PDB file of N, CA and C in Angstrom:
ATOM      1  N   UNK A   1     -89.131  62.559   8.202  1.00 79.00           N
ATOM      2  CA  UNK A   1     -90.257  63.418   8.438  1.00 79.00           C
ATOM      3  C   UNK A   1     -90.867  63.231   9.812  1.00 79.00           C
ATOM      4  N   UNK A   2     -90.824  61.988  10.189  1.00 81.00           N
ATOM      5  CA  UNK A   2     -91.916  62.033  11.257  1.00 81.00           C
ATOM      6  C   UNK A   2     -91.152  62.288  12.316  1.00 81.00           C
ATOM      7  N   UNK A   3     -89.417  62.243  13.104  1.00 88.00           N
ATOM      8  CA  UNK A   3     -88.539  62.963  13.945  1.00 88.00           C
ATOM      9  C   UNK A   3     -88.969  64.249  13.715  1.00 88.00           C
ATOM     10  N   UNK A   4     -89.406  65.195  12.637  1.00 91.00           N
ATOM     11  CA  UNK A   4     -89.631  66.725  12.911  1.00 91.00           C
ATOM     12  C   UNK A   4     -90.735  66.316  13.184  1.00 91.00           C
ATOM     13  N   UNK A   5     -91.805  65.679  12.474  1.00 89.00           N
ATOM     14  CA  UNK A   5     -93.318  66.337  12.452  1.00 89.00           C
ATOM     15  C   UNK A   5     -93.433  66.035  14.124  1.00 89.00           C
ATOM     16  N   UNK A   6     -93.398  65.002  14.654  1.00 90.00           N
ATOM     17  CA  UNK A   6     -93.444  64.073  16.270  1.00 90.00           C
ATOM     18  C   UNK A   6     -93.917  64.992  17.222  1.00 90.00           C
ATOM     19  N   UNK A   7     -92.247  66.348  17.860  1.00 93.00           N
ATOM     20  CA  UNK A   7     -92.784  66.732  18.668  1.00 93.00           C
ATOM     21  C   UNK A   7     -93.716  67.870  18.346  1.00 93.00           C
ATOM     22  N   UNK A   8     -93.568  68.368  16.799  1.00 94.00           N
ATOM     23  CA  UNK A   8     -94.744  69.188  16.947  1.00 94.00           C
ATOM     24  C   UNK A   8     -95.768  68.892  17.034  1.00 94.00           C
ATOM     25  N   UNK A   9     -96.441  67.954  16.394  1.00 92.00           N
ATOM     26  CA  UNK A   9     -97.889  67.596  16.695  1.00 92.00           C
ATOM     27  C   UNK A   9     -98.411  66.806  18.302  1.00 92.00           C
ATOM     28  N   UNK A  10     -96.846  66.304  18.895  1.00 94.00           N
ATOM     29  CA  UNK A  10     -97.175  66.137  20.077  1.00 94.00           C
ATOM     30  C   UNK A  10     -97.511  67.223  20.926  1.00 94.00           C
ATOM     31  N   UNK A  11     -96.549  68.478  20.935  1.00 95.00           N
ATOM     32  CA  UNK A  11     -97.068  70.086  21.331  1.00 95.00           C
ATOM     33  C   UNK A  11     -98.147  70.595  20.783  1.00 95.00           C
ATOM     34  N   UNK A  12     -98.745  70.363  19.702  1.00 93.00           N
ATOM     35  CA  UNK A  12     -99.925  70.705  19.605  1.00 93.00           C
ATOM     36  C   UNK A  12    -101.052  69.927  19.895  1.00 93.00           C
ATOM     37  N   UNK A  13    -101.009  68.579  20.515  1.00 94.00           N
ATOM     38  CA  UNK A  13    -102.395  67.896  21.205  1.00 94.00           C
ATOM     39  C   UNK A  13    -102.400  68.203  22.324  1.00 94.00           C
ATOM     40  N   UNK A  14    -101.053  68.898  22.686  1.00 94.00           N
ATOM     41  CA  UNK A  14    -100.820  69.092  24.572  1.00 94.00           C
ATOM     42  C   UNK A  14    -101.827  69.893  24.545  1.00 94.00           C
ATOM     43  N   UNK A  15    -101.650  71.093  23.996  1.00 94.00           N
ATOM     44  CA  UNK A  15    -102.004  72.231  23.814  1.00 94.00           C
ATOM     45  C   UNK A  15    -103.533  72.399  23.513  1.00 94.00           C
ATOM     46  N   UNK A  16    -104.052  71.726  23.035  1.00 92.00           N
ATOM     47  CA  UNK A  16    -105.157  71.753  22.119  1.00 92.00           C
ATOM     48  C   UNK A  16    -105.906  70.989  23.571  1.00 92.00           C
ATOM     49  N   UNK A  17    -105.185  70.172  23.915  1.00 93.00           N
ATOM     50  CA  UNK A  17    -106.218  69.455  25.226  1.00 93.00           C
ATOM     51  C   UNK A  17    -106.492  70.277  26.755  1.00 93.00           C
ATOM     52  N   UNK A  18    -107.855  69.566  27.287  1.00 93.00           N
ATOM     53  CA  UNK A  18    -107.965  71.223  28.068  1.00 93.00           C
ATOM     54  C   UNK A  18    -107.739  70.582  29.305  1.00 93.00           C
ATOM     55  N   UNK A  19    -106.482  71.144  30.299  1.00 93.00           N
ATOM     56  CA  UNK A  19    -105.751  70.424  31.614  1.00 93.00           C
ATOM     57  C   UNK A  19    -106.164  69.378  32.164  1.00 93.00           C
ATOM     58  N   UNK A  20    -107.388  69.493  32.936  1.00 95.00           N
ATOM     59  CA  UNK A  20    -107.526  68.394  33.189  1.00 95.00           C
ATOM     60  C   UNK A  20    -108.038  66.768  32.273  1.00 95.00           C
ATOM     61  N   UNK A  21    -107.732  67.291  31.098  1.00 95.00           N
ATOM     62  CA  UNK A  21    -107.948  65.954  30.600  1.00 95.00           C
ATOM     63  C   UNK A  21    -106.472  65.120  29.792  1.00 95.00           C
ATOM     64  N   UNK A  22    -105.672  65.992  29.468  1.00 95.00           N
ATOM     65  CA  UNK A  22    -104.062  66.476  29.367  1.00 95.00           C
ATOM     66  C   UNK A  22    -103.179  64.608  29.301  1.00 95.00           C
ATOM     67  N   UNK A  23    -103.698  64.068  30.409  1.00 95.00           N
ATOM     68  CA  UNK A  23    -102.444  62.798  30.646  1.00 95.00           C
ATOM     69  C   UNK A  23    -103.641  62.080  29.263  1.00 95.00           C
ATOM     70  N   UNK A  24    -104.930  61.628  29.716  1.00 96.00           N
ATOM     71  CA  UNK A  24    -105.827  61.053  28.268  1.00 96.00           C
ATOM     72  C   UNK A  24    -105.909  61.080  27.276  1.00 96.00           C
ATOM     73  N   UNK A  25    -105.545  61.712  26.979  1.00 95.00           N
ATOM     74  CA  UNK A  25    -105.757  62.792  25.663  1.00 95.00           C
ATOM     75  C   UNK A  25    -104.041  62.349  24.890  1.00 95.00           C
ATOM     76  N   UNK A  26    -103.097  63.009  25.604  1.00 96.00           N
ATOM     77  CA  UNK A  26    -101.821  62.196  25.515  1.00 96.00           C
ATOM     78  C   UNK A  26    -101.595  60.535  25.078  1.00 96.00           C
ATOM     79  N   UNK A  27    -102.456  60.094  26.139  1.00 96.00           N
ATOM     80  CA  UNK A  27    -102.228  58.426  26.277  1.00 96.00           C
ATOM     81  C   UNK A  27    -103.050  58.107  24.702  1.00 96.00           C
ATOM     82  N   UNK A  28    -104.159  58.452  24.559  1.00 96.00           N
ATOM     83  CA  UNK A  28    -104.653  58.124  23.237  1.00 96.00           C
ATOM     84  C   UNK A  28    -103.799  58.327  22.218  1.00 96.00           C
ATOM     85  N   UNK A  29    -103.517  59.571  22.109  1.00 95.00           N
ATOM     86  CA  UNK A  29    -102.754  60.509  20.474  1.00 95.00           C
ATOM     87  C   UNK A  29    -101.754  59.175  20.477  1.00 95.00           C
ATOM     88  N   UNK A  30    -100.483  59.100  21.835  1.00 95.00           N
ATOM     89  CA  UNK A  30     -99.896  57.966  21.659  1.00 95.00           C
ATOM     90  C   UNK A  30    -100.293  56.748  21.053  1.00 95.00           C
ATOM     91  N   UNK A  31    -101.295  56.004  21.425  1.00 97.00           N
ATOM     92  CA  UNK A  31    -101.955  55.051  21.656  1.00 97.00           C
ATOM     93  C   UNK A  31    -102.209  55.032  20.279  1.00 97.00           C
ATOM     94  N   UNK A  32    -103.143  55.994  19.391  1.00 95.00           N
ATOM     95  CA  UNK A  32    -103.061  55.517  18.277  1.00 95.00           C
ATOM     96  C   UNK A  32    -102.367  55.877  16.765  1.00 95.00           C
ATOM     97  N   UNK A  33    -101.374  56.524  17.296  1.00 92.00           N
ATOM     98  CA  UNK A  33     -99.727  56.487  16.893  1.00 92.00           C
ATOM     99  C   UNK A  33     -99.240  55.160  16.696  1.00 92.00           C
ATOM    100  N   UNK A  34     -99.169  54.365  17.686  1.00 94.00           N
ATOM    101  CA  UNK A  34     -98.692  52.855  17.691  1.00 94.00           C
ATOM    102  C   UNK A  34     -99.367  52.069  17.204  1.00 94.00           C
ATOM    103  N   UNK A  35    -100.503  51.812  16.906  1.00 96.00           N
ATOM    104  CA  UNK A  35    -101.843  51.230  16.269  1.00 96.00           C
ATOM    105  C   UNK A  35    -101.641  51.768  14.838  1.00 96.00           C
ATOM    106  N   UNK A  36    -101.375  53.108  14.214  1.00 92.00           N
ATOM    107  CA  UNK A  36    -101.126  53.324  12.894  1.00 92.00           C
ATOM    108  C   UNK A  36     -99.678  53.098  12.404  1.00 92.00           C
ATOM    109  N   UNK A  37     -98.784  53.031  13.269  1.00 92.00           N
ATOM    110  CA  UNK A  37     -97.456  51.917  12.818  1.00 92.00           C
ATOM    111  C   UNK A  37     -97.003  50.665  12.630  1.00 92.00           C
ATOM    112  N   UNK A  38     -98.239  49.895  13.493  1.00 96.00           N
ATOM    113  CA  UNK A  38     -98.337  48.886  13.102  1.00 96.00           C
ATOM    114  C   UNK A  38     -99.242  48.583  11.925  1.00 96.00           C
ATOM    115  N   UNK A  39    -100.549  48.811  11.518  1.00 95.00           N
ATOM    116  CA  UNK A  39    -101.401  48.634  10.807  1.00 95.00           C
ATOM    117  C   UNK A  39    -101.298  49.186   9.166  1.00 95.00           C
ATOM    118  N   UNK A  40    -100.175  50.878   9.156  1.00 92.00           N
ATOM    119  CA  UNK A  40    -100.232  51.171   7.687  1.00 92.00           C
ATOM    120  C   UNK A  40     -99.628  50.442   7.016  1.00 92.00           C
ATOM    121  N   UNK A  41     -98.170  49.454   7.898  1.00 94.00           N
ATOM    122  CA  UNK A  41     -97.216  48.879   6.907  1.00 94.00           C
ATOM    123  C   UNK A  41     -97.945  47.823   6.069  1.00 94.00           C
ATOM    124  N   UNK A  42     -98.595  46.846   7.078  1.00 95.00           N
ATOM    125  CA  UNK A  42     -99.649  45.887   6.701  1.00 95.00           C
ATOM    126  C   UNK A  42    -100.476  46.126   5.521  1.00 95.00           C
ATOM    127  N   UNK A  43    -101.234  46.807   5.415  1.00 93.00           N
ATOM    128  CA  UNK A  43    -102.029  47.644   4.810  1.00 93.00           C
ATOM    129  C   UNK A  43    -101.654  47.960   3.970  1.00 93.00           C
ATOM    130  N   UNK A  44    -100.174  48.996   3.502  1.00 93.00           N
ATOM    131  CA  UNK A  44    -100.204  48.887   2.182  1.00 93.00           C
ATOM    132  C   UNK A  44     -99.195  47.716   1.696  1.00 93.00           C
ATOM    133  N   UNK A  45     -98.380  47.156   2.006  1.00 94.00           N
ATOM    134  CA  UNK A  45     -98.088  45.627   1.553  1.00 94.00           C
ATOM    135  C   UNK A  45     -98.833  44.978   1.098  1.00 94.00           C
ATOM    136  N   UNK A  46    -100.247  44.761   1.759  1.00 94.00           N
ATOM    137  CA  UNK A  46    -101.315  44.449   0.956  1.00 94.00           C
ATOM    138  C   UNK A  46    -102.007  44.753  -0.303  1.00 94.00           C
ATOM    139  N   UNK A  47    -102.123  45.978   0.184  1.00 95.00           N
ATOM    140  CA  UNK A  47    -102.515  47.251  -1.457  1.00 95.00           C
ATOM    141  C   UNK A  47    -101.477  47.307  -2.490  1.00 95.00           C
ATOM    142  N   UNK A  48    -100.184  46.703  -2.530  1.00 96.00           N
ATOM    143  CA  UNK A  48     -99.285  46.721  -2.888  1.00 96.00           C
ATOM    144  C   UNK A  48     -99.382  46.327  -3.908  1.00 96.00           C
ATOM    145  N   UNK A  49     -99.655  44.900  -3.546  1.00 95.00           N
ATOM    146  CA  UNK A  49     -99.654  43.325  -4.063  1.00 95.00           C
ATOM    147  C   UNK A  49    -100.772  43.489  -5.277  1.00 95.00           C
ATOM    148  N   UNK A  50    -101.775  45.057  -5.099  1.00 95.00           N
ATOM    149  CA  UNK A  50    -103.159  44.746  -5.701  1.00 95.00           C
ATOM    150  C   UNK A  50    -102.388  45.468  -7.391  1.00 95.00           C
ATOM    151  N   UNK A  51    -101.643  46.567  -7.185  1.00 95.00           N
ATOM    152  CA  UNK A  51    -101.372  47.377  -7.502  1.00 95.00           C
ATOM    153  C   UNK A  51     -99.710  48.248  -7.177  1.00 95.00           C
ATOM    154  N   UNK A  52     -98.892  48.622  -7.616  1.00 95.00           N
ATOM    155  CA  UNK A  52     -97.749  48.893  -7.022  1.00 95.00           C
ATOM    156  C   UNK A  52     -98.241  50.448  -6.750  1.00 95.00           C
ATOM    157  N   UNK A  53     -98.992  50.891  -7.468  1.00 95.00           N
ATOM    158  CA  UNK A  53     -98.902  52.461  -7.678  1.00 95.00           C
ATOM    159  C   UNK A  53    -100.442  52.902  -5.960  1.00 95.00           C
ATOM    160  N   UNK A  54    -100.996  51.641  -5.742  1.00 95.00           N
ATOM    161  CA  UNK A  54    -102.177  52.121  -5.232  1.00 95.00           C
ATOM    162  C   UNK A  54    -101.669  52.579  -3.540  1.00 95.00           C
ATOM    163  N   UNK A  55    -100.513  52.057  -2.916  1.00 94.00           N
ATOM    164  CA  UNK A  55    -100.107  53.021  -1.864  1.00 94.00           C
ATOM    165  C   UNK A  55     -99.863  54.103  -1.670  1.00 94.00           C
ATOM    166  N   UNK A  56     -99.484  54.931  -2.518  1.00 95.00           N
ATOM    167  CA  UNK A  56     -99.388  56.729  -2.971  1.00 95.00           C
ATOM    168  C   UNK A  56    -100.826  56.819  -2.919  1.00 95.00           C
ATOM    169  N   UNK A  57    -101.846  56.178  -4.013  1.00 95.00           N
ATOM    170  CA  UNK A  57    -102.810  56.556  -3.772  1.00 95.00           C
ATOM    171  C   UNK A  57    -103.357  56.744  -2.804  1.00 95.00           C
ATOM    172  N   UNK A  58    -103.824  55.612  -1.846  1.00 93.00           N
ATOM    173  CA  UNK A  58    -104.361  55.395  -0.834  1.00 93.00           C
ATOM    174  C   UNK A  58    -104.045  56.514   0.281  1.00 93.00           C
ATOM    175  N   UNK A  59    -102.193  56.263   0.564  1.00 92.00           N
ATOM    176  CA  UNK A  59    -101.672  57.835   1.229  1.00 92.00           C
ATOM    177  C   UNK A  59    -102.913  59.160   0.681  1.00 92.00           C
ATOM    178  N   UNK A  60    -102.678  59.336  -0.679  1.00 96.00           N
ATOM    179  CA  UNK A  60    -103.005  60.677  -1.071  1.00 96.00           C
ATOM    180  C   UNK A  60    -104.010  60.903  -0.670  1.00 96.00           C
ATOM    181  N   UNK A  61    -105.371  60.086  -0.872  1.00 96.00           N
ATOM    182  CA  UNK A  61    -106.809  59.894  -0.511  1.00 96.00           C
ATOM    183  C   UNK A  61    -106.821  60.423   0.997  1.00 96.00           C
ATOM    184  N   UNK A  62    -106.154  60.047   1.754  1.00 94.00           N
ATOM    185  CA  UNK A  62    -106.052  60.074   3.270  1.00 94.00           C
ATOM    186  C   UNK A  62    -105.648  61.175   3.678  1.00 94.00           C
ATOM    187  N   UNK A  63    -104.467  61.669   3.012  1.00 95.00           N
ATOM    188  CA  UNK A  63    -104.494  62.964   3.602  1.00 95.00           C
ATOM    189  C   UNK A  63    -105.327  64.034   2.667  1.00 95.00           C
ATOM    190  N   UNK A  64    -105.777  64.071   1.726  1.00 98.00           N
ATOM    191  CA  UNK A  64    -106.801  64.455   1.126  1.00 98.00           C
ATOM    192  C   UNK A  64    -108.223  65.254   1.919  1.00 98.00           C
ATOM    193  N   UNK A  65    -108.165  63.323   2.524  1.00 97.00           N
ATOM    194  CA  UNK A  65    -109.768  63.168   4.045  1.00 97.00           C
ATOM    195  C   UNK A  65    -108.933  64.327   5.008  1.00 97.00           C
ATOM    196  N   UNK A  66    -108.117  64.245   5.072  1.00 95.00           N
ATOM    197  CA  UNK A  66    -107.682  64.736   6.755  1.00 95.00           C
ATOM    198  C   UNK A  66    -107.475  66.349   6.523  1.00 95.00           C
ATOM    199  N   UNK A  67    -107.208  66.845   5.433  1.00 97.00           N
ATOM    200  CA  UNK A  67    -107.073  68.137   5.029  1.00 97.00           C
ATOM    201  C   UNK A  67    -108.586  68.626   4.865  1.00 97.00           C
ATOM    202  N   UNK A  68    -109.716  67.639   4.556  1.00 97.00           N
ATOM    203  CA  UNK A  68    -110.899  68.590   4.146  1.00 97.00           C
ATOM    204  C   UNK A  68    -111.537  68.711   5.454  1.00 97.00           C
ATOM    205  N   UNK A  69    -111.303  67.322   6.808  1.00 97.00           N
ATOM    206  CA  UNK A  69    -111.862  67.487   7.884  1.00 97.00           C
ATOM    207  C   UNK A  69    -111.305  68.742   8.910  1.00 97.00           C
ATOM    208  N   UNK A  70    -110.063  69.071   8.447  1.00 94.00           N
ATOM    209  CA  UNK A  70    -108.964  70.279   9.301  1.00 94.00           C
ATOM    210  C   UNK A  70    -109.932  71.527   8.650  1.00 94.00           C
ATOM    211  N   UNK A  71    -109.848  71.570   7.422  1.00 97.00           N
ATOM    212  CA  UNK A  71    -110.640  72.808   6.832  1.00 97.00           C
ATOM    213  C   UNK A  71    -112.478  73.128   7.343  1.00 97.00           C
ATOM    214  N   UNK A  72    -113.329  71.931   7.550  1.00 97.00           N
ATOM    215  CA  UNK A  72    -114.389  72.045   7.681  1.00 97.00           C
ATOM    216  C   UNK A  72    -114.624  72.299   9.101  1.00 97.00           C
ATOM    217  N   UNK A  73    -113.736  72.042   9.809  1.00 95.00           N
ATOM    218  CA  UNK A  73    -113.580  72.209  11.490  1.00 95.00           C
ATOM    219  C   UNK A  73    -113.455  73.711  11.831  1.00 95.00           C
ATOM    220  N   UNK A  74    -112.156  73.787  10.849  1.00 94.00           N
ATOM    221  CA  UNK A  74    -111.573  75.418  11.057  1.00 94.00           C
ATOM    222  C   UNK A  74    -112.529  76.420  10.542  1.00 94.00           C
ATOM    223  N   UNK A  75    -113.666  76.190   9.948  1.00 96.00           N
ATOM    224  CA  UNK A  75    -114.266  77.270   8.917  1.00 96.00           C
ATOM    225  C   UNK A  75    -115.776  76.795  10.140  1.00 96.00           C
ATOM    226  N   UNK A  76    -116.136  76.327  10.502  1.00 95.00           N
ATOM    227  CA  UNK A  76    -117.018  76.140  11.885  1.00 95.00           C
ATOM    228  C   UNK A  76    -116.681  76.755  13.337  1.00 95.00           C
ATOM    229  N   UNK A  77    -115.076  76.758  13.459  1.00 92.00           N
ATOM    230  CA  UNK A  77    -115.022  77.033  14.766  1.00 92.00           C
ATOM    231  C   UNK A  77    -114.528  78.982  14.369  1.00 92.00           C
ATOM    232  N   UNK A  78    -114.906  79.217  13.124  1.00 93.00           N
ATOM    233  CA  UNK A  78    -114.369  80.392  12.621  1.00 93.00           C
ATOM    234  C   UNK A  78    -115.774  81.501  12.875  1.00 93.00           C
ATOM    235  N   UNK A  79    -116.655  80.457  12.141  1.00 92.00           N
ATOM    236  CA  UNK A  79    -118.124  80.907  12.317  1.00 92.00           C
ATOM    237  C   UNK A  79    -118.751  80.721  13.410  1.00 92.00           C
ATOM    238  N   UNK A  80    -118.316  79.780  14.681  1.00 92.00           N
ATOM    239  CA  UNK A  80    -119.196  80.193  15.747  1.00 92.00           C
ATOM    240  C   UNK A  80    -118.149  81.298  16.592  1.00 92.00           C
ATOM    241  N   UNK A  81    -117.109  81.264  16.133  1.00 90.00           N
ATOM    242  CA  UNK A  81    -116.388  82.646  16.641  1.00 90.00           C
ATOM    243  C   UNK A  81    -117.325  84.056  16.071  1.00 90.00           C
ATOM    244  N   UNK A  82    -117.467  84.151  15.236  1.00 87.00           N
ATOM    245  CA  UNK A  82    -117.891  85.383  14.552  1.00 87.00           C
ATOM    246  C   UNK A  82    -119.442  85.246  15.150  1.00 87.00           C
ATOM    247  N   UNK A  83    -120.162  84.407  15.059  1.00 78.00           N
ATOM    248  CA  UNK A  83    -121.899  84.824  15.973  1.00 78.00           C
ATOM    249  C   UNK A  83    -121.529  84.746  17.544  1.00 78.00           C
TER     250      UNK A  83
END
């Protein structure tokens, strides 16, 4: 999954970032790309140990968060489009 998902979401922070801020913006997304490859394995190995089933969870919860913050963003930048 993450060989497909990679360069798209890398083309879409390019994109999403406004030129001159472009190389920063990059260096971060990277930056904490590598910080969440190191830290999820940890993390749920840990949660593991509590529970076998609680890493799905935890995943699910998370993208859960990240789907309601994409939706509450998109339905704001929808409405200051429309006033």
């Amino acid at each position: 999954g993450y060989s497909l998902a990679n360069p798209c979401l890398t083309s879409l922070v390019s994109k999403a970032a406004p030129s001159n801020r472009r190389g920063s913006v990059m260096g971060f997304y990277q930056s904490v790309g590598s910080i969440a490859r190191l830290v999820a394995p940890i993390t749920a190995g840990a949660v593991y140990h509590l529970d076998p089933r609680y890493p799905m969870k935890l995943g699910a919860i998370m993208v859960a968060g990240a789907a309601a913050i994409w939706t509450v963003r998109a339905l704001v930048a929808r409405a200051e489009k429309s006033s």
